[in-house]
Amino acid sequence: MTKRLSPETIAAQAGGAVDPVTGAIIPPIHLATTFERDPDNQYRRGYVYSRPDTPLTRQIEDVLCELEHGARALLVGSGMSAATAAFLALERPAHLVAPNVMYWGLKKWLAEDAPSYGIRTTFVDATDLEAIRVAIEPGTTRMVWLESPANPLWGVTDIAAAAALAHEAGAILAVDSTIATPVLTQPISLGADVVMHSATKYLNGHSDVLAGALVFARADAYADRAARFRSMVGTVIGPMEASLLLRGMRTLHLRVRHQCRSALQVARHFDGHARLEETLYPGLPGDPGHAVAARQMVGGFGGMLSIRVKGGETAAIRAAANLKVWKRATSLGGVESLVEHRASVEGPGTPCPTDLLRLSVGLEDPADLIADLEQALVANT
Ligand SMILES: *Cc1c(COP(=O)(O)O)cnc(C)c1O
């Protein structure tokens, strides 16, 4: 029997597909929005119109299924369109349990927009399994949504334990695994029913494509409804962006492993630093999520961390202004390191402390990143 290929082999070769017509090693970009019908009125070549899907969406979905151990995947134009498709595919009325601390845009949609679609959410401390258990309404709760590690405090949830709680109550478990990436965690193997990615982040990795994906444990009616949403509403990704994404995914493992090593180095350097209140990173032994993360994340703790600057909001914003190597910008997961004063973005009601700077570690020499942060904190006084 042939051994199953390792995930990095699959990613590096984009699933191994070679264009059957030309032998091209890199798949062609088909700009066509429409495909020819056979003389007998059939579509035997499998493509009809580019709103439901395209050759590149299918190829990327095959790779994502392999990386996440899923049965079916759905590639769309943003992480937000992936996540909202996962919610809107639920039967209504729907009750959801979701984290207090999670990607802000998605929390805002659940809190402010979802109710008008018949979706009600209870937000809980998702690092506390007992809080999740209490919030689940058996028979009514349709989904438990998790993010682990979760933006921007990097709290960790035991995915396998949360899956058991959700399933006991007849709900499904969905995981926003953008930060963990398929390199470090495969939530479906831990019992999750759906995995969501903002492919804008690590999957693409170069801050030049907006994309999102869902990967389903089963090709069932729920997955059909999510796919129908894409094909009816047109949240499909364009062929140019899909091609860039597939190129980015080829180096996913290399990038993420390097980013994990550098992030750990930065976190260790600044843990206990005289000018900081706190360094938040699940890779630090003192972090409350460390034990679960060490079990659940294989090969690293991710490329994201946060620091809390002594002196409050003003000192934090000033430190960010002093940085030269780290770029002040939102988003994460790219090859260049980014810093963001997250509370400014999230606004009133955010659980994010105002002295917090979120750091996305890129591929630069970690010594340069550490030195730049050092000078920025010193220049503050
Ligand atoms: C960016 C992000 C999203 C939203 O994805 P977009 O591609 O910006 O729509 C969702 N979850 C997490 C964790 C993110 O970082």
Short mmCIF file of C-alpha atoms and ligand atoms in Angstrom, two decimals:
data_model
loop_
_atom_site.label_atom_id
_atom_site.label_comp_id
_atom_site.label_asym_id
_atom_site.label_seq_id
_atom_site.Cartn_x
_atom_site.Cartn_y
_atom_site.Cartn_z
CA MET A 1 0.00 0.00 0.00
CA THR A 2 1.32 3.48 -0.77
CA LYS A 3 1.87 5.77 2.16
CA ARG A 4 -0.38 8.80 2.33
CA LEU A 5 1.67 11.82 1.24
CA SER A 6 2.64 14.23 3.99
CA PRO A 7 0.76 17.55 4.16
CA GLU A 8 3.78 19.61 3.17
CA THR A 9 4.29 17.50 0.05
CA ILE A 10 0.65 18.03 -0.87
CA ALA A 11 0.89 21.79 -0.25
CA ALA A 12 4.22 22.22 -2.08
CA GLN A 13 2.84 20.51 -5.19
CA ALA A 14 -0.64 22.04 -4.88
CA GLY A 15 -2.13 18.56 -4.78
CA GLY A 16 0.11 17.28 -7.57
CA ALA A 17 -2.15 18.40 -10.40
CA VAL A 18 -0.51 18.88 -13.82
CA ASP A 19 -2.57 20.57 -16.54
CA PRO A 20 -3.67 17.67 -18.79
CA VAL A 21 -3.73 19.79 -21.95
CA THR A 22 -0.29 21.45 -21.80
CA GLY A 23 1.59 19.62 -19.08
CA ALA A 24 1.95 22.90 -17.20
CA ILE A 25 3.22 22.29 -13.66
CA ILE A 26 1.44 25.41 -12.45
CA PRO A 27 -2.30 25.36 -13.10
CA PRO A 28 -3.58 27.80 -15.71
CA ILE A 29 -5.76 30.74 -14.78
CA HIS A 30 -9.06 30.26 -16.58
CA LEU A 31 -10.69 33.67 -16.78
CA ALA A 32 -13.77 32.23 -18.50
CA THR A 33 -17.04 32.90 -16.73
CA THR A 34 -18.80 30.37 -18.94
CA PHE A 35 -18.01 26.89 -20.25
CA GLU A 36 -19.09 25.08 -23.40
CA ARG A 37 -22.00 22.70 -23.39
CA ASP A 38 -21.64 19.34 -25.16
CA PRO A 39 -23.65 18.81 -28.41
CA ASP A 40 -26.01 16.49 -26.56
CA ASN A 41 -26.86 19.32 -24.13
CA GLN A 42 -24.77 17.93 -21.24
CA TYR A 43 -21.89 19.51 -19.30
CA ARG A 44 -19.67 16.43 -19.20
CA ARG A 45 -16.50 18.43 -18.46
CA GLY A 46 -18.06 19.49 -15.20
CA TYR A 47 -18.01 23.28 -15.46
CA VAL A 48 -20.96 25.51 -16.35
CA TYR A 49 -20.54 29.04 -15.04
CA SER A 50 -18.02 30.64 -12.69
CA ARG A 51 -20.40 31.73 -9.90
CA PRO A 52 -20.86 28.20 -8.44
CA ASP A 53 -17.15 27.31 -8.81
CA THR A 54 -14.13 27.31 -11.13
CA PRO A 55 -11.24 24.94 -11.94
CA LEU A 56 -9.00 26.70 -9.40
CA THR A 57 -11.55 26.74 -6.58
CA ARG A 58 -11.90 22.97 -6.96
CA GLN A 59 -8.14 22.44 -6.99
CA ILE A 60 -7.61 24.56 -3.87
CA GLU A 61 -10.52 22.85 -2.13
CA ASP A 62 -8.94 19.45 -2.81
CA VAL A 63 -5.69 20.63 -1.18
CA LEU A 64 -7.58 22.09 1.80
CA CYS A 65 -9.48 18.79 2.29
CA GLU A 66 -6.17 16.93 2.42
CA LEU A 67 -4.56 19.40 4.83
CA GLU A 68 -7.57 19.49 7.18
CA HIS A 69 -8.66 15.83 6.80
CA GLY A 70 -12.05 17.04 5.58
CA ALA A 71 -14.56 15.48 3.19
CA ARG A 72 -15.45 18.68 1.38
CA ALA A 73 -14.25 22.28 1.24
CA LEU A 74 -15.66 25.57 0.07
CA LEU A 75 -13.42 28.43 -1.06
CA VAL A 76 -14.89 31.94 -1.07
CA GLY A 77 -13.83 35.56 -1.40
CA SER A 78 -13.11 36.34 2.27
CA GLY A 79 -12.94 34.85 5.74
CA MET A 80 -16.09 36.77 6.63
CA SER A 81 -18.01 35.27 3.72
CA ALA A 82 -16.83 31.80 4.75
CA ALA A 83 -17.90 32.27 8.38
CA THR A 84 -21.24 33.86 7.55
CA ALA A 85 -21.98 31.01 5.11
CA ALA A 86 -21.33 28.58 7.99
CA PHE A 87 -23.87 30.45 10.15
CA LEU A 88 -26.47 31.05 7.44
CA ALA A 89 -26.41 27.35 6.47
CA LEU A 90 -27.74 26.43 9.94
CA GLU A 91 -31.40 25.52 10.30
CA ARG A 92 -33.40 28.33 11.92
CA PRO A 93 -34.19 29.43 14.49
CA ALA A 94 -30.60 28.85 15.52
CA HIS A 95 -28.87 29.34 18.83
CA LEU A 96 -25.09 29.61 18.86
CA VAL A 97 -22.48 29.57 21.59
CA ALA A 98 -19.44 31.68 20.67
CA PRO A 99 -16.41 33.12 22.48
CA ASN A 100 -16.36 36.49 24.26
CA VAL A 101 -12.91 36.97 22.83
CA MET A 102 -12.82 36.19 19.12
CA TYR A 103 -12.14 37.87 15.77
CA TRP A 104 -13.86 41.23 16.26
CA GLY A 105 -15.56 41.54 12.86
CA LEU A 106 -17.23 38.18 13.23
CA LYS A 107 -18.35 38.88 16.79
CA LYS A 108 -19.86 42.15 15.58
CA TRP A 109 -21.76 40.31 12.82
CA LEU A 110 -23.07 37.73 15.28
CA ALA A 111 -24.11 40.38 17.81
CA GLU A 112 -25.56 43.00 15.45
CA ASP A 113 -26.50 41.36 12.14
CA ALA A 114 -27.21 37.68 12.84
CA PRO A 115 -30.38 38.22 14.95
CA SER A 116 -32.25 39.53 11.91
CA TYR A 117 -31.46 36.21 10.19
CA GLY A 118 -32.90 34.21 13.10
CA ILE A 119 -29.53 33.48 14.68
CA ARG A 120 -29.11 34.20 18.40
CA THR A 121 -25.72 33.95 20.10
CA THR A 122 -24.61 33.48 23.69
CA PHE A 123 -21.04 34.71 24.19
CA VAL A 124 -18.97 32.90 26.82
CA ASP A 125 -15.44 32.60 28.12
CA ALA A 126 -14.50 29.86 25.66
CA THR A 127 -11.31 28.96 27.53
CA ASP A 128 -13.66 27.60 30.23
CA LEU A 129 -15.33 24.31 29.20
CA GLU A 130 -17.82 24.57 32.04
CA ALA A 131 -18.96 27.98 30.74
CA ILE A 132 -19.49 26.43 27.30
CA ARG A 133 -21.44 23.53 28.81
CA VAL A 134 -23.74 25.86 30.76
CA ALA A 135 -24.40 28.07 27.72
CA ILE A 136 -25.42 25.18 25.46
CA GLU A 137 -29.21 24.81 25.24
CA PRO A 138 -29.74 21.12 24.38
CA GLY A 139 -32.00 20.75 21.36
CA THR A 140 -31.85 24.48 20.57
CA THR A 141 -28.14 25.18 20.24
CA ARG A 142 -27.15 24.28 16.70
CA MET A 143 -23.50 25.26 16.77
CA VAL A 144 -20.62 25.93 19.14
CA TRP A 145 -18.15 28.31 17.47
CA LEU A 146 -14.55 28.43 18.64
CA GLU A 147 -11.37 30.25 17.78
CA SER A 148 -8.14 28.80 19.14
CA PRO A 149 -5.81 30.56 19.76
CA ALA A 150 -8.27 33.46 19.82
CA ASN A 151 -7.68 37.04 18.76
CA PRO A 152 -6.14 39.08 20.35
CA LEU A 153 -5.45 37.52 23.77
CA TRP A 154 -4.60 34.05 22.34
CA GLY A 155 -6.81 32.08 24.72
CA VAL A 156 -6.83 28.36 23.95
CA THR A 157 -9.81 25.99 23.98
CA ASP A 158 -9.61 22.21 24.20
CA ILE A 159 -11.23 21.42 20.84
CA ALA A 160 -11.78 17.70 21.51
CA ALA A 161 -13.52 18.40 24.84
CA ALA A 162 -15.66 21.17 23.32
CA ALA A 163 -16.63 18.86 20.43
CA ALA A 164 -17.83 16.26 22.95
CA LEU A 165 -19.95 18.90 24.76
CA ALA A 166 -21.47 20.15 21.50
CA HIS A 167 -22.23 16.66 20.18
CA GLU A 168 -23.82 15.53 23.44
CA ALA A 169 -26.35 18.37 23.02
CA GLY A 170 -26.97 17.70 19.31
CA ALA A 171 -24.96 20.70 18.13
CA ILE A 172 -22.05 20.89 15.70
CA LEU A 173 -18.62 22.30 16.52
CA ALA A 174 -17.06 24.88 14.21
CA VAL A 175 -13.53 26.20 14.63
CA ASP A 176 -12.01 29.38 13.23
CA SER A 177 -8.54 27.92 12.79
CA THR A 178 -7.02 30.92 11.01
CA ILE A 179 -4.34 31.41 13.67
CA ALA A 180 -3.48 27.73 14.22
CA THR A 181 -3.36 26.97 10.46
CA PRO A 182 -3.62 23.37 9.20
CA VAL A 183 0.11 23.07 9.87
CA LEU A 184 -0.31 23.13 13.66
CA THR A 185 -3.84 21.83 14.30
CA GLN A 186 -6.41 19.82 12.34
CA PRO A 187 -9.66 20.46 14.24
CA ILE A 188 -11.61 17.81 12.27
CA SER A 189 -9.26 15.13 13.61
CA LEU A 190 -10.12 16.42 17.10
CA GLY A 191 -13.87 16.10 16.51
CA ALA A 192 -14.82 19.42 14.87
CA ASP A 193 -17.51 19.35 12.18
CA VAL A 194 -16.44 22.48 10.31
CA VAL A 195 -13.18 24.41 10.09
CA MET A 196 -13.05 28.00 8.91
CA HIS A 197 -10.03 29.92 7.62
CA SER A 198 -9.45 33.49 6.70
CA ALA A 199 -7.18 32.43 3.84
CA THR A 200 -6.24 36.11 3.64
CA LYS A 201 -3.86 35.36 6.50
CA TYR A 202 -1.45 32.38 6.73
CA LEU A 203 -2.83 30.26 3.88
CA ASN A 204 -2.01 32.97 1.35
CA GLY A 205 0.67 34.49 3.55
CA HIS A 206 1.66 37.51 1.44
CA SER A 207 -0.96 40.15 2.35
CA ASP A 208 -2.14 40.40 -1.24
CA VAL A 209 -5.26 38.21 -1.50
CA LEU A 210 -8.59 38.32 0.33
CA ALA A 211 -9.99 34.79 0.65
CA GLY A 212 -11.79 32.45 3.01
CA ALA A 213 -12.58 28.77 3.30
CA LEU A 214 -14.73 26.24 5.08
CA VAL A 215 -13.71 22.60 5.38
CA PHE A 216 -16.41 20.10 6.38
CA ALA A 217 -15.90 16.80 8.17
CA ARG A 218 -18.76 15.33 6.11
CA ALA A 219 -20.15 16.08 2.65
CA ASP A 220 -23.66 16.35 4.07
CA ALA A 221 -26.78 18.50 3.68
CA TYR A 222 -25.25 21.22 5.87
CA ALA A 223 -22.23 21.47 3.53
CA ASP A 224 -24.64 21.53 0.56
CA ARG A 225 -26.47 24.53 2.03
CA ALA A 226 -23.20 26.43 2.56
CA ALA A 227 -22.15 25.67 -1.03
CA ARG A 228 -25.56 26.72 -2.30
CA PHE A 229 -25.09 30.05 -0.55
CA ARG A 230 -21.86 30.64 -2.50
CA SER A 231 -23.35 29.66 -5.82
CA MET A 232 -26.59 31.63 -5.34
CA VAL A 233 -25.12 34.77 -3.79
CA GLY A 234 -21.81 34.79 -5.64
CA THR A 235 -19.24 34.88 -2.85
CA VAL A 236 -16.87 32.84 -5.04
CA ILE A 237 -13.23 33.96 -5.30
CA GLY A 238 -12.01 35.24 -8.69
CA PRO A 239 -9.50 33.18 -10.73
CA MET A 240 -6.61 35.68 -10.37
CA GLU A 241 -6.90 35.72 -6.59
CA ALA A 242 -7.32 31.93 -6.50
CA SER A 243 -4.10 31.52 -8.49
CA LEU A 244 -2.18 33.78 -6.08
CA LEU A 245 -3.64 31.90 -3.12
CA LEU A 246 -2.57 28.52 -4.50
CA ARG A 247 0.95 29.88 -5.02
CA GLY A 248 1.05 31.15 -1.43
CA MET A 249 -0.19 27.82 -0.06
CA ARG A 250 2.80 26.02 -1.58
CA THR A 251 5.08 27.54 1.07
CA LEU A 252 2.60 27.35 3.97
CA HIS A 253 4.52 24.83 6.06
CA LEU A 254 7.88 26.52 5.60
CA ARG A 255 6.45 29.93 6.53
CA VAL A 256 4.40 28.84 9.52
CA ARG A 257 7.21 26.78 11.08
CA HIS A 258 9.60 29.71 10.77
CA GLN A 259 7.00 32.14 12.14
CA CYS A 260 6.37 29.85 15.14
CA ARG A 261 10.08 29.70 15.97
CA SER A 262 10.50 33.47 15.65
CA ALA A 263 7.34 34.25 17.64
CA LEU A 264 8.54 31.98 20.45
CA GLN A 265 11.90 33.77 20.43
CA VAL A 266 10.21 37.21 20.58
CA ALA A 267 7.81 36.04 23.32
CA ARG A 268 10.61 34.57 25.44
CA HIS A 269 12.66 37.73 25.07
CA PHE A 270 9.83 40.03 26.19
CA ASP A 271 8.27 37.76 28.84
CA GLY A 272 8.84 39.54 32.16
CA HIS A 273 10.29 42.64 30.42
CA ALA A 274 10.58 45.69 32.70
CA ARG A 275 8.59 47.93 30.33
CA LEU A 276 5.74 45.46 29.83
CA GLU A 277 2.80 44.44 31.99
CA GLU A 278 2.48 41.11 30.24
CA THR A 279 3.40 39.04 27.19
CA LEU A 280 0.55 36.89 25.88
CA TYR A 281 1.59 33.80 23.92
CA PRO A 282 0.41 30.19 24.38
CA GLY A 283 3.99 29.00 23.82
CA LEU A 284 5.12 30.49 27.14
CA PRO A 285 5.06 27.87 29.93
CA GLY A 286 3.31 30.35 32.27
CA ASP A 287 0.45 31.03 29.80
CA PRO A 288 -2.92 29.70 31.05
CA GLY A 289 -3.51 27.95 27.70
CA HIS A 290 -0.05 26.41 27.46
CA ALA A 291 -0.86 22.84 28.53
CA VAL A 292 -3.81 22.46 26.15
CA ALA A 293 -1.93 24.23 23.34
CA ALA A 294 1.07 21.93 23.81
CA ARG A 295 -1.26 18.96 23.28
CA GLN A 296 -3.39 20.40 20.52
CA MET A 297 -0.88 22.39 18.45
CA VAL A 298 1.77 20.18 16.93
CA GLY A 299 5.09 21.74 15.95
CA GLY A 300 4.59 25.24 17.31
CA PHE A 301 2.31 27.76 19.00
CA GLY A 302 1.65 30.06 16.06
CA GLY A 303 3.06 33.33 14.82
CA MET A 304 0.80 35.66 16.84
CA LEU A 305 1.43 37.22 20.24
CA SER A 306 0.47 40.35 22.17
CA ILE A 307 2.31 42.60 24.58
CA ARG A 308 0.80 44.94 27.16
CA VAL A 309 2.86 48.10 27.51
CA LYS A 310 3.39 49.73 30.92
CA GLY A 311 1.90 53.24 30.95
CA GLY A 312 -1.44 52.37 29.35
CA GLU A 313 -2.95 53.31 26.01
CA THR A 314 -0.76 56.37 25.33
CA ALA A 315 2.45 54.45 25.99
CA ALA A 316 1.28 51.54 23.79
CA ILE A 317 0.38 53.80 20.85
CA ARG A 318 3.67 55.70 21.27
CA ALA A 319 5.67 52.45 21.30
CA ALA A 320 3.97 51.37 18.05
CA ALA A 321 4.81 54.77 16.53
CA ASN A 322 8.51 54.26 17.43
CA LEU A 323 8.76 50.98 15.49
CA LYS A 324 10.70 50.95 12.23
CA VAL A 325 10.85 47.29 11.16
CA TRP A 326 7.36 46.25 12.33
CA LYS A 327 4.72 47.88 10.13
CA ARG A 328 1.67 49.48 11.75
CA ALA A 329 -1.24 47.77 9.99
CA THR A 330 -4.18 45.51 10.62
CA SER A 331 -4.30 41.87 9.46
CA LEU A 332 -1.78 39.12 10.14
CA GLY A 333 -0.06 36.03 8.81
CA GLY A 334 2.02 37.71 6.08
CA VAL A 335 5.75 37.52 5.45
CA GLU A 336 6.19 41.02 6.92
CA SER A 337 5.77 41.62 10.65
CA LEU A 338 2.80 43.78 11.65
CA VAL A 339 1.87 45.59 14.84
CA GLU A 340 -1.54 46.88 15.79
CA HIS A 341 -3.11 48.74 18.69
CA ARG A 342 -6.10 46.45 18.67
CA ALA A 343 -8.40 48.41 21.03
CA SER A 344 -8.38 51.36 18.56
CA VAL A 345 -9.77 49.05 15.88
CA GLU A 346 -12.29 47.26 18.05
CA GLY A 347 -13.69 50.38 19.74
CA PRO A 348 -16.10 50.54 22.69
CA GLY A 349 -17.13 47.22 24.22
CA THR A 350 -13.94 45.40 23.26
CA PRO A 351 -12.53 42.89 25.76
CA CYS A 352 -9.07 43.93 24.48
CA PRO A 353 -7.02 45.94 27.04
CA THR A 354 -6.12 49.45 25.82
CA ASP A 355 -2.41 48.92 26.58
CA LEU A 356 -2.21 45.94 24.22
CA LEU A 357 -0.24 45.72 20.97
CA ARG A 358 -0.93 42.73 18.74
CA LEU A 359 2.12 41.36 16.95
CA SER A 360 2.09 39.27 13.78
CA VAL A 361 5.55 37.80 13.33
CA GLY A 362 6.76 37.57 9.73
CA LEU A 363 9.83 36.09 8.12
CA GLU A 364 12.39 38.74 9.05
CA ASP A 365 15.40 37.87 11.21
CA PRO A 366 13.94 37.64 14.73
CA ALA A 367 16.99 39.54 16.07
CA ASP A 368 15.92 42.57 13.99
CA LEU A 369 12.35 42.27 15.29
CA ILE A 370 13.49 42.07 18.91
CA ALA A 371 15.94 44.97 18.56
CA ASP A 372 13.26 47.14 16.94
CA LEU A 373 10.78 46.45 19.76
CA GLU A 374 13.48 47.10 22.35
CA GLN A 375 14.34 50.52 20.88
CA ALA A 376 10.63 51.37 20.56
CA LEU A 377 9.99 50.65 24.26
CA VAL A 378 13.12 52.53 25.39
CA ALA A 379 12.39 55.54 23.16
CA ASN A 380 9.08 55.78 25.02
CA THR A 381 10.65 57.19 28.19
C1 LIG B 1 -9.07 38.14 9.42
C2 LIG B 1 -9.82 37.15 10.20
C3 LIG B 1 -11.14 36.82 9.88
C4 LIG B 1 -11.88 37.49 8.75
O1 LIG B 1 -11.32 37.16 7.51
P1 LIG B 1 -11.32 38.14 6.23
O2 LIG B 1 -10.54 37.35 5.24
O3 LIG B 1 -10.69 39.44 6.65
O4 LIG B 1 -12.74 38.34 5.83
C5 LIG B 1 -11.77 35.85 10.65
N1 LIG B 1 -11.14 35.25 11.68
C6 LIG B 1 -9.87 35.54 12.00
C7 LIG B 1 -9.23 34.83 13.15
C8 LIG B 1 -9.17 36.50 11.29
O5 LIG B 1 -7.91 36.79 11.65
#
